[in-house]
Amino acid sequence: MALVGVHGFGTQHLLNLERLTTAGAVELVAAADPTPPAPGSLPASSMVFPGLPELLAHTADLDAIIVATPIQTHAPLGLAALAAHADLYLEKPPVASLADFTRLAEAASASGRSVQIGFQSLGSHALAAIGDLLAAGTIGTLQGISATGRWVRDKAYYKRSRWAGKRTLDGVDVVDGVATNPLAHAVATALRIAGARTTSDLASVETELYRANGIESDDTSVIRIRTTAGLPITCALTLCAATSVEPCVILQGTAGTAVFHYTEDRLTVSTEAGTTEETFGRDDLTENLLAHRRNGTPLISPLLDSGAFMLVLEAIRTAPAPAPIAAEHVRWEGEGDTAHAVVPGIEAALEQAGRQHATFSELGLPWAHSAPAAFTVPASPMNTAP
C-alpha cells in the first residue's frame, strides 16, 4: 500500500497501517506529502516522496493507495491512483463537486478498481442493529430522521491551512463547510440509516447556510432532505456551540425514538417499555477494503454509495454564499487563536430544527434571515460505479 498525506488525518491512517503491518496484513511501501513525515512515523523501508506523481513514477505494482489530503486534491489524486490500476481508499468528502464525483465514478468503472470512501461511522455494527429494530417495529413507523452536531472550532482551526473554511481556493472548489467536512459523518450516517445511498435516492435538498466566523463557508447550517421514499431528513449543525457535544442521529418513530451517537457507536432506544442503551463494535474500513480484495467481501462505504451525500454537497456548493450572523448575535470566548465564536441559544435551535424539520428562518431566530435554498436534483443522475 501507499499513503498520500501523512499529516492531519493521515496520522490516524499511519497508526492504523502500523497495526495492520504488525498483523502481517499490509506493507506500507511508500508515502507522499510535500511536508516530510515526522522521524520514525513510517517504517524504515518505506520510500517517501513529495507528491503522488513522484511516488507512482518510482513505485510499481501497488495494490492500494490511501488518499488523506485536502478536499480540493481528492479528485486529481483519486483519478491518478485509479489510472495506476490501484484500489483506492479516499477520505471524506469524496470530492468537491458532483461533476468530479461523476468523473471519478467513470474512471473507477473503466479501471475495474474498487473505491472505498472514508466515512468511518458506516463501519459501526450499530447500523445493523438499527436496521433490525426498524424491521421489528420497535419504535413504530419511522417518520423522520434528524442529525444534530454541535462542536467548537476556534480561530486556529481556520488558520491551520490555506483551504480551511474556503468555498473555493485559486478558482478550485473546496466546499469546506460544517456539513461537508467536520460534521460530514452526521449527514452520511443519517443518509445511510434512511436507505439513501445513491444519487437516485434523493428527491429534494434544501439548504440554509450561515457563518459566525470570518470565513467563506458555513459554520452553522440546516440541510433539509427528502428521500424518494418520502422520508424527511434534517441535519442541523454548528461549529459555534458553547461546548462540544457528541453528535447524534435521531430516528423519530410513531412509538419511540432511537438515538445513535455515531462517534461512540452508542445506541439509545426509548419506547413506552423503557430505555435501553448499547455500545457496539466497528469494522475498520481499511481492513474491509483488504477483505474485499481478498475474498469479495462487500465494501462498507463504496464510491457509489456516496452519491446521495454528494448531492447534498452539491446543493451546498451551488447555494448562495452563507449569510453572516450579525455581531450582536455572536459571543466570543477565549483569547487570540484559541478564541471561538458562540451563537447563544444555538443548542436549543438545533434540537428544535431537527424535531420540527424546520430551518432557522422558519423558527424565527433573530439572526436567521435567509430563505431555504432549493437544489434541483438531476433528472437522470449517474448511479452505477464500482
mmCIF file of C-alpha atoms in Angstrom:
data_model
loop_
_atom_site.group_PDB
_atom_site.id
_atom_site.type_symbol
_atom_site.label_atom_id
_atom_site.label_comp_id
_atom_site.label_asym_id
_atom_site.label_seq_id
_atom_site.Cartn_x
_atom_site.Cartn_y
_atom_site.Cartn_z
ATOM 1 C CA MET A 1 0.000 0.000 0.000
ATOM 2 C CA ALA A 2 0.898 3.647 -0.310
ATOM 3 C CA LEU A 3 -0.339 6.594 1.742
ATOM 4 C CA VAL A 4 -0.771 10.075 0.294
ATOM 5 C CA GLY A 5 -0.975 12.660 3.071
ATOM 6 C CA VAL A 6 0.803 11.758 6.309
ATOM 7 C CA HIS A 7 -0.265 14.743 8.411
ATOM 8 C CA GLY A 8 -3.696 15.766 9.707
ATOM 9 C CA PHE A 9 -5.988 12.744 9.482
ATOM 10 C CA GLY A 10 -3.174 10.964 7.690
ATOM 11 C CA THR A 11 -1.588 10.399 11.101
ATOM 12 C CA GLN A 12 -4.568 8.199 12.001
ATOM 13 C CA HIS A 13 -4.002 6.151 8.865
ATOM 14 C CA LEU A 14 -0.330 5.789 9.789
ATOM 15 C CA LEU A 15 -1.266 4.393 13.196
ATOM 16 C CA ASN A 16 -3.766 2.007 11.633
ATOM 17 C CA LEU A 17 -1.287 0.885 8.977
ATOM 18 C CA GLU A 18 1.273 0.241 11.709
ATOM 19 C CA ARG A 19 -1.257 -2.021 13.409
ATOM 20 C CA LEU A 20 -2.066 -3.813 10.154
ATOM 21 C CA THR A 21 1.616 -4.147 9.301
ATOM 22 C CA THR A 22 2.282 -5.788 12.662
ATOM 23 C CA ALA A 23 -0.559 -8.185 11.903
ATOM 24 C CA GLY A 24 1.054 -9.039 8.565
ATOM 25 C CA ALA A 25 -1.910 -7.724 6.565
ATOM 26 C CA VAL A 26 -0.191 -4.898 4.672
ATOM 27 C CA GLU A 27 3.170 -3.464 3.729
ATOM 28 C CA LEU A 28 3.427 0.314 3.556
ATOM 29 C CA VAL A 29 5.949 0.653 0.760
ATOM 30 C CA ALA A 30 5.655 4.388 0.061
ATOM 31 C CA ALA A 31 4.188 7.662 1.264
ATOM 32 C CA ALA A 32 3.817 11.086 -0.287
ATOM 33 C CA ASP A 33 3.494 14.518 1.298
ATOM 34 C CA PRO A 34 5.059 17.892 0.485
ATOM 35 C CA THR A 35 5.850 18.200 4.208
ATOM 36 C CA PRO A 36 8.145 15.347 5.269
ATOM 37 C CA PRO A 37 6.743 12.911 7.844
ATOM 38 C CA ALA A 38 7.914 13.022 11.436
ATOM 39 C CA PRO A 39 11.021 10.893 12.070
ATOM 40 C CA GLY A 40 10.079 7.325 12.917
ATOM 41 C CA SER A 41 6.445 7.669 11.842
ATOM 42 C CA LEU A 42 6.958 5.397 8.810
ATOM 43 C CA PRO A 43 8.644 2.005 8.512
ATOM 44 C CA ALA A 44 12.333 2.352 7.702
ATOM 45 C CA SER A 45 11.754 0.530 4.415
ATOM 46 C CA SER A 46 9.072 2.961 3.211
ATOM 47 C CA MET A 47 10.052 5.376 0.471
ATOM 48 C CA VAL A 48 8.953 9.000 0.859
ATOM 49 C CA PHE A 49 8.083 11.364 -1.993
ATOM 50 C CA PRO A 50 6.864 14.976 -2.161
ATOM 51 C CA GLY A 51 3.801 14.051 -4.212
ATOM 52 C CA LEU A 52 1.810 11.246 -5.801
ATOM 53 C CA PRO A 53 3.293 11.701 -9.317
ATOM 54 C CA GLU A 54 6.798 11.092 -7.979
ATOM 55 C CA LEU A 55 5.568 8.162 -5.896
ATOM 56 C CA LEU A 56 3.913 6.492 -8.881
ATOM 57 C CA ALA A 57 6.957 7.083 -11.072
ATOM 58 C CA HIS A 58 9.182 5.150 -8.658
ATOM 59 C CA THR A 59 6.779 2.585 -7.152
ATOM 60 C CA ALA A 60 5.423 -0.289 -9.214
ATOM 61 C CA ASP A 61 2.659 -2.805 -8.601
ATOM 62 C CA LEU A 62 0.777 -1.008 -5.847
ATOM 63 C CA ASP A 63 -2.329 -2.855 -4.725
ATOM 64 C CA ALA A 64 -3.997 0.065 -2.986
ATOM 65 C CA ILE A 65 -3.479 3.754 -2.288
ATOM 66 C CA ILE A 66 -4.912 5.727 0.614
ATOM 67 C CA VAL A 67 -5.525 9.422 -0.083
ATOM 68 C CA ALA A 68 -5.862 11.616 3.027
ATOM 69 C CA THR A 69 -5.229 15.083 1.629
ATOM 70 C CA PRO A 70 -7.043 18.451 1.338
ATOM 71 C CA ILE A 71 -10.537 18.235 -0.180
ATOM 72 C CA GLN A 72 -9.685 20.041 -3.405
ATOM 73 C CA THR A 73 -6.966 17.480 -4.199
ATOM 74 C CA HIS A 74 -9.177 14.400 -3.849
ATOM 75 C CA ALA A 75 -10.353 14.342 -7.468
ATOM 76 C CA PRO A 76 -6.964 14.624 -9.215
ATOM 77 C CA LEU A 77 -5.219 12.304 -6.777
ATOM 78 C CA GLY A 78 -8.034 9.757 -6.878
ATOM 79 C CA LEU A 79 -8.015 9.753 -10.672
ATOM 80 C CA ALA A 80 -4.239 9.306 -10.673
ATOM 81 C CA ALA A 81 -4.473 6.356 -8.285
ATOM 82 C CA LEU A 82 -7.087 4.645 -10.449
ATOM 83 C CA ALA A 83 -5.005 5.300 -13.568
ATOM 84 C CA ALA A 84 -2.172 3.435 -11.807
ATOM 85 C CA HIS A 85 -4.535 0.419 -11.526
ATOM 86 C CA ALA A 86 -4.617 0.540 -7.740
ATOM 87 C CA ASP A 87 -7.619 0.223 -5.477
ATOM 88 C CA LEU A 88 -8.394 3.484 -3.723
ATOM 89 C CA TYR A 89 -9.257 4.481 -0.170
ATOM 90 C CA LEU A 90 -10.347 8.128 -0.417
ATOM 91 C CA GLU A 91 -11.012 10.219 2.651
ATOM 92 C CA LYS A 92 -14.291 12.084 3.038
ATOM 93 C CA PRO A 93 -15.768 14.088 1.475
ATOM 94 C CA PRO A 94 -15.077 12.113 -1.709
ATOM 95 C CA VAL A 95 -14.600 15.149 -3.959
ATOM 96 C CA ALA A 96 -15.689 18.806 -4.046
ATOM 97 C CA SER A 97 -18.346 18.703 -6.796
ATOM 98 C CA LEU A 98 -20.882 16.384 -8.367
ATOM 99 C CA ALA A 99 -19.052 16.702 -11.700
ATOM 100 C CA ASP A 100 -15.846 15.405 -10.100
ATOM 101 C CA PHE A 101 -17.820 12.583 -8.489
ATOM 102 C CA THR A 102 -19.104 11.554 -11.902
ATOM 103 C CA ARG A 103 -15.594 11.662 -13.378
ATOM 104 C CA LEU A 104 -14.211 9.581 -10.525
ATOM 105 C CA ALA A 105 -17.019 7.030 -10.805
ATOM 106 C CA GLU A 106 -16.500 6.716 -14.544
ATOM 107 C CA ALA A 107 -12.753 6.225 -14.011
ATOM 108 C CA ALA A 108 -13.402 3.569 -11.381
ATOM 109 C CA SER A 109 -15.778 1.749 -13.698
ATOM 110 C CA ALA A 110 -13.314 1.904 -16.599
ATOM 111 C CA SER A 111 -10.399 0.674 -14.485
ATOM 112 C CA GLY A 112 -12.337 -2.038 -12.689
ATOM 113 C CA ARG A 113 -10.753 -0.931 -9.410
ATOM 114 C CA SER A 114 -12.539 -0.554 -6.087
ATOM 115 C CA VAL A 115 -13.014 2.714 -4.236
ATOM 116 C CA GLN A 116 -13.715 2.954 -0.506
ATOM 117 C CA ILE A 117 -14.768 6.341 0.887
ATOM 118 C CA GLY A 118 -13.619 7.200 4.412
ATOM 119 C CA PHE A 119 -16.933 7.547 6.231
ATOM 120 C CA GLN A 120 -15.705 5.553 9.216
ATOM 121 C CA SER A 121 -19.007 5.760 11.086
ATOM 122 C CA LEU A 122 -20.589 3.497 8.464
ATOM 123 C CA GLY A 123 -18.494 0.647 9.825
ATOM 124 C CA SER A 124 -20.429 0.698 13.087
ATOM 125 C CA HIS A 125 -22.233 -2.512 13.968
ATOM 126 C CA ALA A 126 -24.967 -0.297 15.423
ATOM 127 C CA LEU A 127 -26.264 0.305 11.888
ATOM 128 C CA ALA A 128 -27.260 -3.352 11.561
ATOM 129 C CA ALA A 129 -28.948 -3.165 14.968
ATOM 130 C CA ILE A 130 -30.858 -0.076 13.820
ATOM 131 C CA GLY A 131 -31.985 -1.948 10.730
ATOM 132 C CA ASP A 132 -33.217 -4.790 12.913
ATOM 133 C CA LEU A 133 -35.178 -2.553 15.284
ATOM 134 C CA LEU A 134 -36.811 -0.747 12.378
ATOM 135 C CA ALA A 135 -37.774 -4.052 10.777
ATOM 136 C CA ALA A 136 -39.181 -5.260 14.086
ATOM 137 C CA GLY A 137 -41.226 -2.089 14.551
ATOM 138 C CA THR A 138 -39.624 -1.412 17.919
ATOM 139 C CA ILE A 139 -40.102 2.357 17.577
ATOM 140 C CA GLY A 140 -43.133 2.039 15.327
ATOM 141 C CA THR A 141 -43.223 3.532 11.847
ATOM 142 C CA LEU A 142 -40.224 5.696 11.032
ATOM 143 C CA GLN A 143 -41.484 9.248 10.415
ATOM 144 C CA GLY A 144 -38.237 11.151 10.082
ATOM 145 C CA ILE A 145 -34.535 11.349 10.860
ATOM 146 C CA SER A 146 -32.569 14.249 12.246
ATOM 147 C CA ALA A 147 -28.822 14.703 12.655
ATOM 148 C CA THR A 148 -27.571 17.130 15.274
ATOM 149 C CA GLY A 149 -23.966 18.185 15.744
ATOM 150 C CA ARG A 150 -22.613 20.970 17.897
ATOM 151 C CA TRP A 151 -18.880 21.371 18.075
ATOM 152 C CA VAL A 152 -16.446 24.128 18.961
ATOM 153 C CA ARG A 153 -13.834 25.302 16.468
ATOM 154 C CA ASP A 154 -11.504 28.183 17.315
ATOM 155 C CA LYS A 155 -9.690 30.712 15.168
ATOM 156 C CA ALA A 156 -6.634 28.442 14.986
ATOM 157 C CA TYR A 157 -8.767 25.789 13.281
ATOM 158 C CA TYR A 158 -9.380 28.133 10.380
ATOM 159 C CA LYS A 159 -5.728 29.197 10.254
ATOM 160 C CA ARG A 160 -4.335 25.662 10.039
ATOM 161 C CA SER A 161 -4.270 25.647 6.233
ATOM 162 C CA ARG A 162 -4.983 27.832 3.210
ATOM 163 C CA TRP A 163 -8.078 25.828 2.338
ATOM 164 C CA ALA A 164 -9.727 25.761 5.781
ATOM 165 C CA GLY A 165 -13.147 27.367 5.724
ATOM 166 C CA LYS A 166 -12.995 28.049 1.984
ATOM 167 C CA ARG A 167 -15.664 27.549 -0.648
ATOM 168 C CA THR A 168 -13.056 27.862 -3.387
ATOM 169 C CA LEU A 169 -9.295 28.304 -3.493
ATOM 170 C CA ASP A 170 -7.478 29.656 -6.545
ATOM 171 C CA GLY A 171 -10.595 29.001 -8.593
ATOM 172 C CA VAL A 172 -10.911 25.374 -7.452
ATOM 173 C CA ASP A 173 -13.886 24.091 -5.426
ATOM 174 C CA VAL A 174 -13.143 23.241 -1.783
ATOM 175 C CA VAL A 175 -16.545 23.380 -0.012
ATOM 176 C CA ASP A 176 -15.074 23.106 3.487
ATOM 177 C CA GLY A 177 -18.259 23.721 5.474
ATOM 178 C CA VAL A 178 -19.720 22.267 8.638
ATOM 179 C CA ALA A 179 -21.814 19.643 6.817
ATOM 180 C CA THR A 180 -19.247 18.677 4.202
ATOM 181 C CA ASN A 181 -16.161 18.184 6.356
ATOM 182 C CA PRO A 182 -16.088 18.319 10.191
ATOM 183 C CA LEU A 183 -19.644 17.016 10.657
ATOM 184 C CA ALA A 184 -19.952 15.229 7.317
ATOM 185 C CA HIS A 185 -20.336 11.926 9.156
ATOM 186 C CA ALA A 186 -23.597 13.191 10.667
ATOM 187 C CA VAL A 187 -25.017 13.717 7.178
ATOM 188 C CA ALA A 188 -23.607 10.480 5.750
ATOM 189 C CA THR A 189 -24.813 8.392 8.692
ATOM 190 C CA ALA A 190 -28.326 9.846 8.568
ATOM 191 C CA LEU A 191 -28.499 9.138 4.844
ATOM 192 C CA ARG A 192 -27.307 5.546 5.309
ATOM 193 C CA ILE A 193 -29.878 4.862 8.032
ATOM 194 C CA ALA A 194 -32.569 6.288 5.740
ATOM 195 C CA GLY A 195 -31.501 3.911 2.979
ATOM 196 C CA ALA A 196 -30.372 6.840 0.819
ATOM 197 C CA ARG A 197 -27.140 5.786 -0.811
ATOM 198 C CA THR A 198 -27.030 6.672 -4.492
ATOM 199 C CA THR A 199 -27.878 9.805 -6.428
ATOM 200 C CA SER A 200 -31.218 8.181 -7.279
ATOM 201 C CA ASP A 201 -32.325 8.020 -3.652
ATOM 202 C CA LEU A 202 -32.968 11.729 -3.001
ATOM 203 C CA ALA A 203 -35.998 13.710 -4.176
ATOM 204 C CA SER A 204 -35.051 17.124 -2.795
ATOM 205 C CA VAL A 205 -32.392 19.027 -0.871
ATOM 206 C CA GLU A 206 -32.789 22.446 0.756
ATOM 207 C CA THR A 207 -30.017 24.392 2.457
ATOM 208 C CA GLU A 208 -29.884 27.335 4.833
ATOM 209 C CA LEU A 209 -26.263 28.319 5.431
ATOM 210 C CA TYR A 210 -24.781 30.799 7.924
ATOM 211 C CA ARG A 211 -21.392 31.786 9.289
ATOM 212 C CA ALA A 212 -20.398 33.418 12.552
ATOM 213 C CA ASN A 213 -16.681 33.183 11.792
ATOM 214 C CA GLY A 214 -14.867 35.342 9.253
ATOM 215 C CA ILE A 215 -14.716 32.547 6.682
ATOM 216 C CA GLU A 216 -16.203 31.823 3.259
ATOM 217 C CA SER A 217 -18.001 28.595 4.106
ATOM 218 C CA ASP A 218 -20.825 27.814 6.501
ATOM 219 C CA ASP A 219 -20.256 27.017 10.158
ATOM 220 C CA THR A 220 -23.931 26.899 11.250
ATOM 221 C CA SER A 221 -26.462 25.341 8.899
ATOM 222 C CA VAL A 222 -29.613 23.349 8.316
ATOM 223 C CA ILE A 223 -29.850 20.897 5.423
ATOM 224 C CA ARG A 224 -33.351 19.519 4.834
ATOM 225 C CA ILE A 225 -33.556 16.430 2.658
ATOM 226 C CA ARG A 226 -36.395 14.269 1.396
ATOM 227 C CA THR A 227 -35.752 10.805 0.046
ATOM 228 C CA THR A 228 -37.529 9.383 -2.985
ATOM 229 C CA ALA A 229 -39.455 7.235 -0.486
ATOM 230 C CA GLY A 230 -40.744 10.433 1.135
ATOM 231 C CA LEU A 231 -38.735 10.288 4.384
ATOM 232 C CA PRO A 232 -37.606 13.678 5.745
ATOM 233 C CA ILE A 233 -34.018 14.032 6.964
ATOM 234 C CA THR A 234 -32.944 17.251 8.659
ATOM 235 C CA CYS A 235 -29.321 17.940 9.542
ATOM 236 C CA ALA A 236 -28.879 20.857 11.968
ATOM 237 C CA LEU A 237 -25.194 21.504 12.595
ATOM 238 C CA THR A 238 -22.862 24.092 14.083
ATOM 239 C CA LEU A 239 -19.226 24.717 14.929
ATOM 240 C CA CYS A 240 -20.269 27.633 17.137
ATOM 241 C CA ALA A 241 -21.543 25.885 20.263
ATOM 242 C CA ALA A 242 -20.612 26.907 23.801
ATOM 243 C CA THR A 243 -19.151 23.434 24.381
ATOM 244 C CA SER A 244 -18.604 20.443 22.126
ATOM 245 C CA VAL A 245 -21.123 17.617 22.473
ATOM 246 C CA GLU A 246 -21.019 14.250 20.767
ATOM 247 C CA PRO A 247 -23.121 14.445 17.569
ATOM 248 C CA CYS A 248 -26.022 12.105 17.049
ATOM 249 C CA VAL A 249 -28.609 10.855 14.578
ATOM 250 C CA ILE A 250 -32.160 10.626 15.905
ATOM 251 C CA LEU A 251 -34.783 8.284 14.474
ATOM 252 C CA GLN A 252 -38.301 9.599 15.076
ATOM 253 C CA GLY A 253 -40.842 6.782 15.225
ATOM 254 C CA THR A 254 -44.552 6.623 15.976
ATOM 255 C CA ALA A 255 -43.858 4.500 19.072
ATOM 256 C CA GLY A 256 -40.484 5.777 20.246
ATOM 257 C CA THR A 257 -37.097 7.126 19.307
ATOM 258 C CA ALA A 258 -33.618 5.776 18.707
ATOM 259 C CA VAL A 259 -30.561 7.990 19.192
ATOM 260 C CA PHE A 260 -27.278 6.930 17.612
ATOM 261 C CA HIS A 261 -24.135 8.675 18.873
ATOM 262 C CA TYR A 262 -22.023 7.650 15.901
ATOM 263 C CA THR A 263 -18.606 8.715 17.237
ATOM 264 C CA GLU A 264 -19.131 6.390 20.199
ATOM 265 C CA ASP A 265 -21.073 3.604 18.423
ATOM 266 C CA ARG A 266 -23.691 4.058 21.145
ATOM 267 C CA LEU A 267 -27.392 3.440 20.524
ATOM 268 C CA THR A 268 -30.167 4.504 22.915
ATOM 269 C CA VAL A 269 -33.728 3.287 22.264
ATOM 270 C CA SER A 270 -36.690 4.796 24.101
ATOM 271 C CA THR A 271 -40.244 3.435 23.968
ATOM 272 C CA GLU A 272 -43.156 3.127 26.404
ATOM 273 C CA ALA A 273 -41.479 -0.031 27.666
ATOM 274 C CA GLY A 274 -38.448 1.936 28.817
ATOM 275 C CA THR A 275 -34.997 2.938 27.636
ATOM 276 C CA THR A 276 -32.131 0.691 26.636
ATOM 277 C CA GLU A 277 -28.580 1.592 25.691
ATOM 278 C CA GLU A 278 -25.888 -0.472 24.000
ATOM 279 C CA THR A 279 -22.405 0.241 22.663
ATOM 280 C CA PHE A 280 -21.347 -1.659 19.548
ATOM 281 C CA GLY A 281 -18.123 -2.566 17.789
ATOM 282 C CA ARG A 282 -16.951 -1.197 14.467
ATOM 283 C CA ASP A 283 -15.331 -2.603 11.331
ATOM 284 C CA ASP A 284 -12.212 -0.806 10.134
ATOM 285 C CA LEU A 285 -12.625 0.461 6.575
ATOM 286 C CA THR A 286 -9.042 -0.346 5.569
ATOM 287 C CA GLU A 287 -9.449 -3.919 6.773
ATOM 288 C CA ASN A 288 -12.753 -4.066 4.936
ATOM 289 C CA LEU A 289 -11.030 -2.988 1.720
ATOM 290 C CA LEU A 290 -8.434 -5.719 2.236
ATOM 291 C CA ALA A 291 -11.185 -8.296 2.784
ATOM 292 C CA HIS A 292 -12.912 -7.048 -0.352
ATOM 293 C CA ARG A 293 -9.723 -7.590 -2.324
ATOM 294 C CA ARG A 294 -9.092 -10.975 -0.747
ATOM 295 C CA ASN A 295 -12.491 -12.651 -0.893
ATOM 296 C CA GLY A 296 -15.026 -10.221 -2.309
ATOM 297 C CA THR A 297 -16.462 -9.016 0.992
ATOM 298 C CA PRO A 298 -18.776 -6.094 0.118
ATOM 299 C CA LEU A 299 -17.297 -2.669 0.696
ATOM 300 C CA ILE A 300 -18.829 -0.823 3.629
ATOM 301 C CA SER A 301 -18.526 2.598 2.007
ATOM 302 C CA PRO A 302 -18.170 2.167 -1.757
ATOM 303 C CA LEU A 303 -17.942 5.189 -4.016
ATOM 304 C CA LEU A 304 -21.422 4.699 -5.474
ATOM 305 C CA ASP A 305 -22.967 4.785 -2.012
ATOM 306 C CA SER A 306 -21.642 8.316 -1.539
ATOM 307 C CA GLY A 307 -23.907 9.523 -4.339
ATOM 308 C CA ALA A 308 -26.638 10.784 -2.008
ATOM 309 C CA PHE A 309 -24.061 12.587 0.128
ATOM 310 C CA MET A 310 -22.584 14.164 -2.994
ATOM 311 C CA LEU A 311 -25.996 15.574 -3.923
ATOM 312 C CA VAL A 312 -26.060 17.260 -0.508
ATOM 313 C CA LEU A 313 -22.548 18.598 -1.049
ATOM 314 C CA GLU A 314 -23.523 19.869 -4.489
ATOM 315 C CA ALA A 315 -26.545 21.619 -3.020
ATOM 316 C CA ILE A 316 -24.249 23.372 -0.537
ATOM 317 C CA ARG A 317 -21.654 24.159 -3.210
ATOM 318 C CA THR A 318 -24.185 25.794 -5.515
ATOM 319 C CA ALA A 319 -26.219 27.553 -2.813
ATOM 320 C CA PRO A 320 -25.874 31.292 -2.204
ATOM 321 C CA ALA A 321 -22.876 32.217 -0.065
ATOM 322 C CA PRO A 322 -23.503 31.644 3.654
ATOM 323 C CA ALA A 323 -25.144 34.636 5.324
ATOM 324 C CA PRO A 324 -23.092 36.242 8.096
ATOM 325 C CA ILE A 325 -24.613 36.125 11.569
ATOM 326 C CA ALA A 326 -24.681 39.691 12.853
ATOM 327 C CA ALA A 327 -22.096 40.529 15.514
ATOM 328 C CA GLU A 328 -24.757 41.255 18.139
ATOM 329 C CA HIS A 329 -25.822 37.609 17.914
ATOM 330 C CA VAL A 330 -22.295 36.183 18.365
ATOM 331 C CA ARG A 331 -20.327 35.881 21.603
ATOM 332 C CA TRP A 332 -16.570 35.287 21.529
ATOM 333 C CA GLU A 333 -14.932 33.168 24.206
ATOM 334 C CA GLY A 334 -11.186 32.824 24.753
ATOM 335 C CA GLU A 335 -8.263 34.900 23.571
ATOM 336 C CA GLY A 336 -6.136 35.062 20.429
ATOM 337 C CA ASP A 337 -6.139 31.974 18.241
ATOM 338 C CA THR A 338 -7.961 29.983 20.925
ATOM 339 C CA ALA A 339 -10.968 32.304 20.746
ATOM 340 C CA HIS A 340 -14.112 30.693 19.356
ATOM 341 C CA ALA A 341 -17.460 32.043 18.228
ATOM 342 C CA VAL A 342 -20.595 31.098 20.139
ATOM 343 C CA VAL A 343 -24.114 31.665 18.845
ATOM 344 C CA PRO A 344 -26.168 31.962 22.057
ATOM 345 C CA GLY A 345 -29.078 29.541 22.148
ATOM 346 C CA ILE A 346 -27.826 27.511 19.201
ATOM 347 C CA GLU A 347 -28.154 24.242 21.113
ATOM 348 C CA ALA A 348 -31.908 24.662 21.571
ATOM 349 C CA ALA A 349 -32.255 25.883 17.981
ATOM 350 C CA LEU A 350 -30.549 22.763 16.605
ATOM 351 C CA GLU A 351 -32.773 20.484 18.654
ATOM 352 C CA GLN A 352 -35.918 22.313 17.568
ATOM 353 C CA ALA A 353 -34.878 22.349 13.913
ATOM 354 C CA GLY A 354 -34.334 18.606 13.938
ATOM 355 C CA ARG A 355 -37.524 17.825 15.826
ATOM 356 C CA GLN A 356 -39.727 20.008 13.628
ATOM 357 C CA HIS A 357 -37.776 19.549 10.363
ATOM 358 C CA ALA A 358 -37.587 23.325 10.149
ATOM 359 C CA THR A 359 -34.876 25.760 9.110
ATOM 360 C CA PHE A 360 -33.528 28.537 11.317
ATOM 361 C CA SER A 361 -35.505 31.216 9.457
ATOM 362 C CA GLU A 362 -38.690 29.172 9.752
ATOM 363 C CA LEU A 363 -38.106 29.009 13.505
ATOM 364 C CA GLY A 364 -37.913 32.809 13.574
ATOM 365 C CA LEU A 365 -34.418 33.066 15.046
ATOM 366 C CA PRO A 366 -33.368 36.732 15.202
ATOM 367 C CA TRP A 367 -30.176 36.232 13.172
ATOM 368 C CA ALA A 368 -31.690 33.975 10.512
ATOM 369 C CA HIS A 369 -32.922 35.946 7.515
ATOM 370 C CA SER A 370 -32.061 33.655 4.593
ATOM 371 C CA ALA A 371 -34.831 31.676 2.974
ATOM 372 C CA PRO A 372 -34.058 27.993 2.340
ATOM 373 C CA ALA A 373 -32.324 27.467 -0.997
ATOM 374 C CA ALA A 374 -33.783 24.616 -3.051
ATOM 375 C CA PHE A 375 -31.445 22.404 -5.060
ATOM 376 C CA THR A 376 -32.644 20.816 -8.271
ATOM 377 C CA VAL A 377 -31.850 17.113 -8.112
ATOM 378 C CA PRO A 378 -30.565 15.949 -11.529
ATOM 379 C CA ALA A 379 -33.288 14.193 -13.501
ATOM 380 C CA SER A 380 -31.006 11.414 -14.773
ATOM 381 C CA PRO A 381 -28.230 11.021 -12.198
ATOM 382 C CA MET A 382 -25.317 8.721 -12.794
ATOM 383 C CA ASN A 383 -25.658 5.872 -10.307
ATOM 384 C CA THR A 384 -23.560 2.950 -11.448
ATOM 385 C CA ALA A 385 -19.912 2.501 -10.494
ATOM 386 C CA PRO A 386 -17.772 0.026 -8.555
#
